[in-house]
């Protein structure tokens, strides 16, 4: 419920003359509320010779906290440090590499504060809205930074591991200063709700002058619910490896009558997967593994043309078990359609 302007101004006077606007008061209150819920995450790398790795996380329930998968994927002996300096052991509860999220359990303490995900749709977030980030840049902190929501859209720059976060269709972008150690920080609106989970910083040395990248809250909240209930995410999955058309030899594309580089070829199909049940066909390879015949080429998902394999994965990930989608395929020189029915992901 919005706080009346008069109440904000009175609060500003109570807090001191340095807070001179309602926005400053709101920002200060958001930071004050977030501090007890935000933790520093630290662990020992599995690879010898590397120093300790630090990141950020935040409590979403009394014993569970959220961070990035890439923060904890190669760490052992996980610990979290609270805002008051106390340190406690933690362990992975479940992970979701597809959107770069991990859910941790903290031992020996209940959360001194909990943050809630915003229920607002990403599409309804106004560009230019004020945002706050609270985290541990370089392990220091907790420290807060402030900026605006700069944009919403796909991440189109290369990442160290393209398989991590491959199922995020649209990210939130912010100009709030972020750097190493901020991964896993909450991106908050001025009502104190989490609208995103910081995942990366692109551009600039060590993020200086860069743009912050965050996983939208609606996607993160859905993942947390899935991990709590099932231990694995329940977004749509194809069950097939893909190759973008632009990666394939042009002679093979011409041989089947394809004149476009927009799309993705099905390379291998997992038995029992949604792709297998829909009758999708994989590629043929010789004894040395060389491609000799193309598999089905996915041209569109529910009538929307796809650009490449990443685009296919992102579009498929929007669906849930039981949903059905129509794939437009190119097979042996002709266009056809197949219906894909999604099912729960298997435990690995």
CSV table of C-alpha atoms in Angstrom, one decimal:
chain,number,residue,atom,x,y,z
A,1,UNK,CA,0.0,0.0,0.0
A,2,UNK,CA,1.6,3.4,-1.0
A,3,UNK,CA,2.8,5.5,1.9
A,4,UNK,CA,1.2,9.1,1.8
A,5,UNK,CA,3.5,11.9,0.8
A,6,UNK,CA,3.0,13.7,4.1
A,7,UNK,CA,4.0,10.6,6.0
A,8,UNK,CA,7.2,10.3,4.0
A,9,UNK,CA,8.1,13.9,4.6
A,10,UNK,CA,7.5,13.5,8.3
A,11,UNK,CA,9.7,10.4,8.3
A,12,UNK,CA,12.4,12.3,6.4
A,13,UNK,CA,12.3,15.0,9.1
A,14,UNK,CA,12.5,12.3,11.8
A,15,UNK,CA,15.5,10.7,10.1
A,16,UNK,CA,17.4,13.9,9.7
A,17,UNK,CA,17.9,16.7,7.2
A,18,UNK,CA,20.1,14.6,4.9
A,19,UNK,CA,16.9,12.9,3.6
A,20,UNK,CA,15.2,15.7,1.7
A,21,UNK,CA,12.9,13.9,-0.7
A,22,UNK,CA,10.3,11.1,-0.5
A,23,UNK,CA,12.5,9.0,-2.9
A,24,UNK,CA,15.5,9.3,-0.5
A,25,UNK,CA,13.3,8.2,2.4
A,26,UNK,CA,11.9,5.3,0.4
A,27,UNK,CA,15.4,4.2,-0.7
A,28,UNK,CA,16.7,4.4,2.8
A,29,UNK,CA,13.9,2.3,4.1
A,30,UNK,CA,14.4,-0.3,1.4
A,31,UNK,CA,18.1,-0.7,2.3
A,32,UNK,CA,17.3,-0.8,6.0
A,33,UNK,CA,14.8,-3.7,5.4
A,34,UNK,CA,17.1,-5.6,3.0
A,35,UNK,CA,20.2,-5.6,5.1
A,36,UNK,CA,19.2,-8.4,7.6
A,37,UNK,CA,18.1,-10.6,4.7
A,38,UNK,CA,21.3,-10.3,2.5
A,39,UNK,CA,24.3,-12.5,3.1
A,40,UNK,CA,27.9,-12.9,1.9
A,41,UNK,CA,28.5,-16.4,0.4
A,42,UNK,CA,31.9,-17.9,0.5
A,43,UNK,CA,33.5,-21.3,-0.3
A,44,UNK,CA,36.5,-23.2,-1.3
A,45,UNK,CA,37.0,-23.8,-5.0
A,46,UNK,CA,37.3,-27.5,-6.1
A,47,UNK,CA,40.2,-26.5,-8.4
A,48,UNK,CA,43.5,-26.2,-6.5
A,49,UNK,CA,45.3,-22.9,-6.6
A,50,UNK,CA,42.2,-20.7,-6.7
A,51,UNK,CA,41.5,-18.3,-3.9
A,52,UNK,CA,38.2,-18.1,-2.0
A,53,UNK,CA,35.2,-17.2,-4.1
A,54,UNK,CA,32.6,-14.8,-2.7
A,55,UNK,CA,29.2,-13.8,-3.8
A,56,UNK,CA,25.9,-12.6,-2.5
A,57,UNK,CA,22.6,-14.3,-1.5
A,58,UNK,CA,19.4,-13.4,0.2
A,59,UNK,CA,16.9,-15.2,2.4
A,60,UNK,CA,13.5,-16.0,0.9
A,61,UNK,CA,12.3,-18.1,3.9
A,62,UNK,CA,13.6,-18.7,7.4
A,63,UNK,CA,16.2,-21.4,6.3
A,64,UNK,CA,16.5,-20.9,2.5
A,65,UNK,CA,18.4,-18.4,0.6
A,66,UNK,CA,18.8,-17.7,-3.1
A,67,UNK,CA,22.0,-17.0,-5.1
A,68,UNK,CA,23.4,-17.6,-8.5
A,69,UNK,CA,24.2,-21.2,-9.6
A,70,UNK,CA,27.5,-19.9,-11.0
A,71,UNK,CA,28.5,-18.6,-7.6
A,72,UNK,CA,28.3,-22.0,-5.9
A,73,UNK,CA,28.7,-24.5,-8.7
A,74,UNK,CA,32.4,-25.3,-8.0
A,75,UNK,CA,32.6,-24.6,-4.3
A,76,UNK,CA,32.8,-26.7,-1.2
A,77,UNK,CA,32.7,-25.8,2.5
A,78,UNK,CA,30.0,-23.1,1.9
A,79,UNK,CA,29.5,-20.5,4.5
A,80,UNK,CA,27.3,-17.4,4.8
A,81,UNK,CA,28.1,-14.3,6.7
A,82,UNK,CA,25.1,-12.2,8.0
A,83,UNK,CA,25.0,-8.4,8.0
A,84,UNK,CA,26.0,-8.4,11.7
A,85,UNK,CA,29.2,-10.5,11.0
A,86,UNK,CA,28.0,-13.9,12.3
A,87,UNK,CA,29.0,-16.8,10.0
A,88,UNK,CA,27.2,-20.1,9.5
A,89,UNK,CA,27.6,-23.2,7.3
A,90,UNK,CA,25.4,-23.7,4.3
A,91,UNK,CA,24.7,-26.4,1.7
A,92,UNK,CA,23.0,-26.7,-1.6
A,93,UNK,CA,19.4,-27.6,-1.4
A,94,UNK,CA,18.7,-27.6,-5.2
A,95,UNK,CA,20.0,-25.9,-8.3
A,96,UNK,CA,18.6,-24.5,-11.6
A,97,UNK,CA,21.5,-23.9,-14.0
A,98,UNK,CA,19.0,-23.1,-16.8
A,99,UNK,CA,18.4,-19.7,-15.2
A,100,UNK,CA,21.6,-19.6,-13.1
A,101,UNK,CA,19.8,-20.0,-9.8
A,102,UNK,CA,20.7,-22.0,-6.6
A,103,UNK,CA,18.7,-22.5,-3.4
A,104,UNK,CA,20.8,-23.0,-0.3
A,105,UNK,CA,20.0,-24.2,3.2
A,106,UNK,CA,21.6,-22.4,6.1
A,107,UNK,CA,22.4,-24.3,9.2
A,108,UNK,CA,22.3,-23.1,12.8
A,109,UNK,CA,20.3,-19.9,12.4
A,110,UNK,CA,17.0,-18.7,11.1
A,111,UNK,CA,16.9,-15.7,8.8
A,112,UNK,CA,17.0,-12.4,10.6
A,113,UNK,CA,15.2,-11.0,7.6
A,114,UNK,CA,13.3,-12.3,4.5
A,115,UNK,CA,12.8,-10.7,1.1
A,116,UNK,CA,9.7,-11.3,-1.0
A,117,UNK,CA,9.6,-11.5,-4.8
A,118,UNK,CA,7.5,-8.9,-6.6
A,119,UNK,CA,4.3,-10.3,-8.1
A,120,UNK,CA,4.4,-7.7,-10.9
A,121,UNK,CA,4.9,-9.1,-14.4
A,122,UNK,CA,8.2,-8.1,-16.1
A,123,UNK,CA,6.2,-6.6,-18.9
A,124,UNK,CA,4.6,-4.2,-16.5
A,125,UNK,CA,7.9,-2.8,-15.0
A,126,UNK,CA,8.3,0.8,-16.2
A,127,UNK,CA,11.7,1.7,-17.6
A,128,UNK,CA,13.4,4.4,-15.5
A,129,UNK,CA,11.9,3.2,-12.2
A,130,UNK,CA,14.3,3.5,-9.3
A,131,UNK,CA,16.0,0.3,-8.2
A,132,UNK,CA,18.3,-0.6,-5.2
A,133,UNK,CA,20.9,-3.4,-5.0
A,134,UNK,CA,22.3,-4.6,-1.7
A,135,UNK,CA,25.2,-7.0,-1.8
A,136,UNK,CA,28.9,-7.8,-1.2
A,137,UNK,CA,31.0,-6.3,-4.0
A,138,UNK,CA,34.5,-7.8,-3.7
A,139,UNK,CA,33.2,-9.4,-0.5
A,140,UNK,CA,33.0,-6.0,1.1
A,141,UNK,CA,29.8,-5.0,2.8
A,142,UNK,CA,26.9,-5.3,2.8
A,143,UNK,CA,26.9,-2.3,0.5
A,144,UNK,CA,24.0,-0.7,-1.4
A,145,UNK,CA,23.9,0.9,-4.8
A,146,UNK,CA,21.1,2.8,-6.6
A,147,UNK,CA,20.1,3.3,-10.2
A,148,UNK,CA,17.2,2.8,-12.6
A,149,UNK,CA,15.7,-0.1,-14.6
A,150,UNK,CA,17.5,0.6,-17.8
A,151,UNK,CA,15.9,-2.0,-20.1
A,152,UNK,CA,14.4,-5.5,-20.5
A,153,UNK,CA,15.4,-8.0,-23.2
A,154,UNK,CA,17.7,-10.9,-24.1
A,155,UNK,CA,21.3,-11.0,-23.3
A,156,UNK,CA,23.1,-10.8,-26.6
A,157,UNK,CA,26.8,-10.7,-25.5
A,158,UNK,CA,28.9,-13.9,-25.0
A,159,UNK,CA,29.1,-15.4,-21.6
A,160,UNK,CA,31.8,-17.7,-20.1
A,161,UNK,CA,29.5,-20.7,-20.0
A,162,UNK,CA,26.6,-20.4,-22.5
A,163,UNK,CA,24.8,-23.4,-20.9
A,164,UNK,CA,24.3,-21.4,-17.6
A,165,UNK,CA,21.3,-19.2,-17.9
A,166,UNK,CA,20.4,-20.5,-21.4
A,167,UNK,CA,16.7,-20.7,-20.5
A,168,UNK,CA,16.3,-17.0,-19.5
A,169,UNK,CA,14.4,-15.3,-22.3
A,170,UNK,CA,14.5,-11.8,-21.1
A,171,UNK,CA,16.8,-10.1,-18.5
A,172,UNK,CA,16.5,-6.9,-16.5
A,173,UNK,CA,19.2,-4.4,-17.1
A,174,UNK,CA,20.2,-1.6,-14.6
A,175,UNK,CA,22.8,1.1,-14.4
A,176,UNK,CA,23.1,0.6,-10.6
A,177,UNK,CA,26.9,0.2,-10.0
A,178,UNK,CA,27.7,-3.5,-9.6
A,179,UNK,CA,30.9,-5.6,-9.8
A,180,UNK,CA,32.5,-8.9,-8.7
A,181,UNK,CA,30.8,-10.3,-5.6
A,182,UNK,CA,27.4,-8.8,-6.5
A,183,UNK,CA,26.3,-11.9,-8.2
A,184,UNK,CA,23.2,-13.2,-6.3
A,185,UNK,CA,22.2,-9.8,-5.0
A,186,UNK,CA,18.6,-8.8,-4.9
A,187,UNK,CA,17.5,-6.1,-7.3
A,188,UNK,CA,14.8,-4.2,-5.3
A,189,UNK,CA,12.0,-1.7,-6.2
A,190,UNK,CA,11.3,1.2,-3.9
A,191,UNK,CA,8.6,-0.9,-2.1
A,192,UNK,CA,11.3,-3.3,-1.0
A,193,UNK,CA,10.2,-6.1,-3.3
A,194,UNK,CA,12.7,-8.2,-5.2
A,195,UNK,CA,12.2,-7.6,-8.9
A,196,UNK,CA,15.3,-9.5,-10.0
A,197,UNK,CA,18.4,-11.5,-9.0
A,198,UNK,CA,21.6,-10.0,-10.1
A,199,UNK,CA,23.5,-12.5,-12.4
A,200,UNK,CA,26.2,-10.6,-14.2
A,201,UNK,CA,27.8,-7.3,-15.2
A,202,UNK,CA,28.6,-6.7,-18.9
A,203,UNK,CA,31.1,-4.1,-20.2
A,204,UNK,CA,33.9,-2.2,-18.5
A,205,UNK,CA,36.9,-3.6,-16.6
A,206,UNK,CA,35.6,-5.6,-13.6
A,207,UNK,CA,32.2,-4.1,-14.3
A,208,UNK,CA,33.3,-0.5,-14.0
A,209,UNK,CA,31.0,1.5,-16.3
A,210,UNK,CA,29.2,-1.7,-17.1
A,211,UNK,CA,25.5,-2.7,-17.1
A,212,UNK,CA,24.0,-4.9,-14.5
A,213,UNK,CA,22.1,-8.0,-15.6
A,214,UNK,CA,19.4,-9.6,-13.5
A,215,UNK,CA,17.0,-12.6,-13.7
A,216,UNK,CA,13.4,-11.4,-13.5
A,217,UNK,CA,11.6,-12.1,-10.3
A,218,UNK,CA,8.7,-14.0,-11.9
A,219,UNK,CA,11.1,-16.5,-13.4
A,220,UNK,CA,13.2,-16.7,-10.2
A,221,UNK,CA,10.1,-17.1,-8.0
A,222,UNK,CA,8.7,-19.9,-10.2
A,223,UNK,CA,12.1,-21.7,-10.0
A,224,UNK,CA,12.2,-21.4,-6.2
A,225,UNK,CA,8.8,-22.9,-5.9
A,226,UNK,CA,9.7,-25.8,-8.3
A,227,UNK,CA,13.0,-26.5,-6.4
A,228,UNK,CA,11.2,-26.5,-3.0
A,229,UNK,CA,8.4,-28.9,-4.3
A,230,UNK,CA,10.2,-31.1,-6.8
A,231,UNK,CA,13.9,-30.5,-6.4
A,232,UNK,CA,14.2,-29.6,-10.1
A,233,UNK,CA,12.8,-26.9,-12.3
A,234,UNK,CA,9.6,-27.6,-14.2
A,235,UNK,CA,10.0,-25.3,-17.2
A,236,UNK,CA,9.5,-26.7,-20.6
A,237,UNK,CA,12.3,-28.8,-22.1
A,238,UNK,CA,12.8,-30.3,-25.5
A,239,UNK,CA,15.0,-33.3,-24.7
A,240,UNK,CA,17.2,-32.9,-27.8
A,241,UNK,CA,20.5,-31.2,-28.6
A,242,UNK,CA,20.3,-28.5,-31.1
A,243,UNK,CA,22.7,-26.8,-33.6
A,244,UNK,CA,22.1,-23.4,-35.1
A,245,UNK,CA,21.7,-23.4,-38.9
A,246,UNK,CA,24.5,-20.8,-39.2
A,247,UNK,CA,26.9,-23.4,-37.7
A,248,UNK,CA,26.1,-26.0,-40.4
A,249,UNK,CA,27.8,-26.5,-43.8
A,250,UNK,CA,25.9,-24.5,-46.4
A,251,UNK,CA,26.1,-27.5,-48.8
A,252,UNK,CA,24.0,-29.6,-46.5
A,253,UNK,CA,21.4,-26.9,-46.1
A,254,UNK,CA,21.1,-26.4,-49.9
A,255,UNK,CA,20.8,-30.2,-50.4
A,256,UNK,CA,17.5,-30.2,-48.5
A,257,UNK,CA,16.3,-26.9,-50.0
A,258,UNK,CA,16.9,-24.6,-47.1
A,259,UNK,CA,17.7,-21.0,-48.1
A,260,UNK,CA,17.6,-19.5,-44.6
A,261,UNK,CA,20.0,-19.5,-41.7
A,262,UNK,CA,17.2,-18.7,-39.2
A,263,UNK,CA,16.4,-21.9,-37.2
A,264,UNK,CA,18.0,-24.8,-35.4
A,265,UNK,CA,18.6,-28.4,-36.3
A,266,UNK,CA,17.8,-31.3,-34.0
A,267,UNK,CA,21.0,-33.2,-33.6
A,268,UNK,CA,20.3,-35.9,-31.0
A,269,UNK,CA,17.0,-36.8,-29.4
A,270,UNK,CA,16.8,-38.3,-25.9
A,271,UNK,CA,14.7,-41.4,-25.6
A,272,UNK,CA,11.4,-40.8,-23.9
A,273,UNK,CA,11.7,-37.0,-24.1
A,274,UNK,CA,9.0,-34.6,-25.3
A,275,UNK,CA,11.0,-34.4,-28.6
A,276,UNK,CA,11.0,-38.2,-29.0
A,277,UNK,CA,7.3,-38.4,-28.2
A,278,UNK,CA,6.5,-35.8,-30.8
A,279,UNK,CA,8.4,-37.8,-33.4
A,280,UNK,CA,11.3,-35.4,-34.0
A,281,UNK,CA,14.2,-36.9,-35.9
A,282,UNK,CA,17.9,-36.3,-35.2
A,283,UNK,CA,20.8,-36.0,-37.5
A,284,UNK,CA,22.8,-38.9,-39.0
A,285,UNK,CA,26.5,-39.1,-38.5
A,286,UNK,CA,29.2,-41.5,-39.7
A,287,UNK,CA,31.5,-43.6,-37.5
A,288,UNK,CA,33.8,-40.6,-37.0
A,289,UNK,CA,30.9,-38.5,-35.8
A,290,UNK,CA,30.8,-36.4,-39.0
A,291,UNK,CA,27.4,-35.0,-40.0
A,292,UNK,CA,26.1,-36.8,-43.1
A,293,UNK,CA,22.4,-36.0,-43.1
A,294,UNK,CA,20.4,-33.2,-41.3
A,295,UNK,CA,17.9,-33.8,-38.6
A,296,UNK,CA,14.6,-31.9,-38.4
A,297,UNK,CA,15.1,-28.2,-38.5
A,298,UNK,CA,12.9,-26.1,-36.1
A,299,UNK,CA,11.8,-23.0,-37.9
A,300,UNK,CA,9.1,-21.7,-35.6
A,301,UNK,CA,7.5,-22.3,-32.1
A,302,UNK,CA,3.7,-21.7,-32.1
A,303,UNK,CA,4.0,-19.8,-35.3
A,304,UNK,CA,6.8,-17.4,-34.2
A,305,UNK,CA,10.0,-17.8,-36.2
A,306,UNK,CA,13.1,-18.7,-34.2
A,307,UNK,CA,16.6,-17.3,-34.8
A,308,UNK,CA,18.9,-20.0,-33.5
A,309,UNK,CA,19.2,-22.8,-30.9
A,310,UNK,CA,19.3,-20.3,-28.0
A,311,UNK,CA,16.1,-18.8,-29.2
A,312,UNK,CA,14.4,-22.2,-29.4
A,313,UNK,CA,15.5,-23.1,-25.8
A,314,UNK,CA,14.3,-19.8,-24.4
A,315,UNK,CA,10.9,-20.1,-26.1
A,316,UNK,CA,10.4,-23.7,-25.0
A,317,UNK,CA,11.3,-22.8,-21.4
A,318,UNK,CA,8.3,-20.5,-21.1
A,319,UNK,CA,6.0,-23.5,-20.9
A,320,UNK,CA,5.1,-25.9,-18.1
A,321,UNK,CA,4.3,-29.7,-17.9
A,322,UNK,CA,1.1,-30.4,-19.7
A,323,UNK,CA,1.3,-27.5,-22.1
A,324,UNK,CA,1.3,-28.2,-25.8
A,325,UNK,CA,3.1,-26.2,-28.5
A,326,UNK,CA,3.2,-26.4,-32.3
A,327,UNK,CA,6.6,-26.7,-33.9
A,328,UNK,CA,7.1,-25.8,-37.5
A,329,UNK,CA,9.8,-28.1,-39.0
A,330,UNK,CA,11.7,-28.6,-42.2
A,331,UNK,CA,12.3,-32.2,-43.0
A,332,UNK,CA,13.6,-33.7,-46.2
A,333,UNK,CA,12.8,-30.7,-48.3
A,334,UNK,CA,9.3,-29.9,-47.0
A,335,UNK,CA,7.7,-28.0,-44.3
A,336,UNK,CA,5.6,-29.8,-41.7
A,337,UNK,CA,4.2,-29.3,-38.2
A,338,UNK,CA,4.6,-31.4,-35.0
A,339,UNK,CA,2.8,-31.0,-31.6
A,340,UNK,CA,5.1,-31.1,-28.5
A,341,UNK,CA,3.5,-32.0,-25.2
A,342,UNK,CA,5.7,-31.0,-22.2
A,343,UNK,CA,6.3,-33.3,-19.3
A,344,UNK,CA,8.0,-33.0,-16.0
A,345,UNK,CA,11.8,-33.0,-16.2
A,346,UNK,CA,13.5,-36.2,-15.0
A,347,UNK,CA,15.9,-36.1,-12.1
A,348,UNK,CA,19.5,-36.5,-13.2
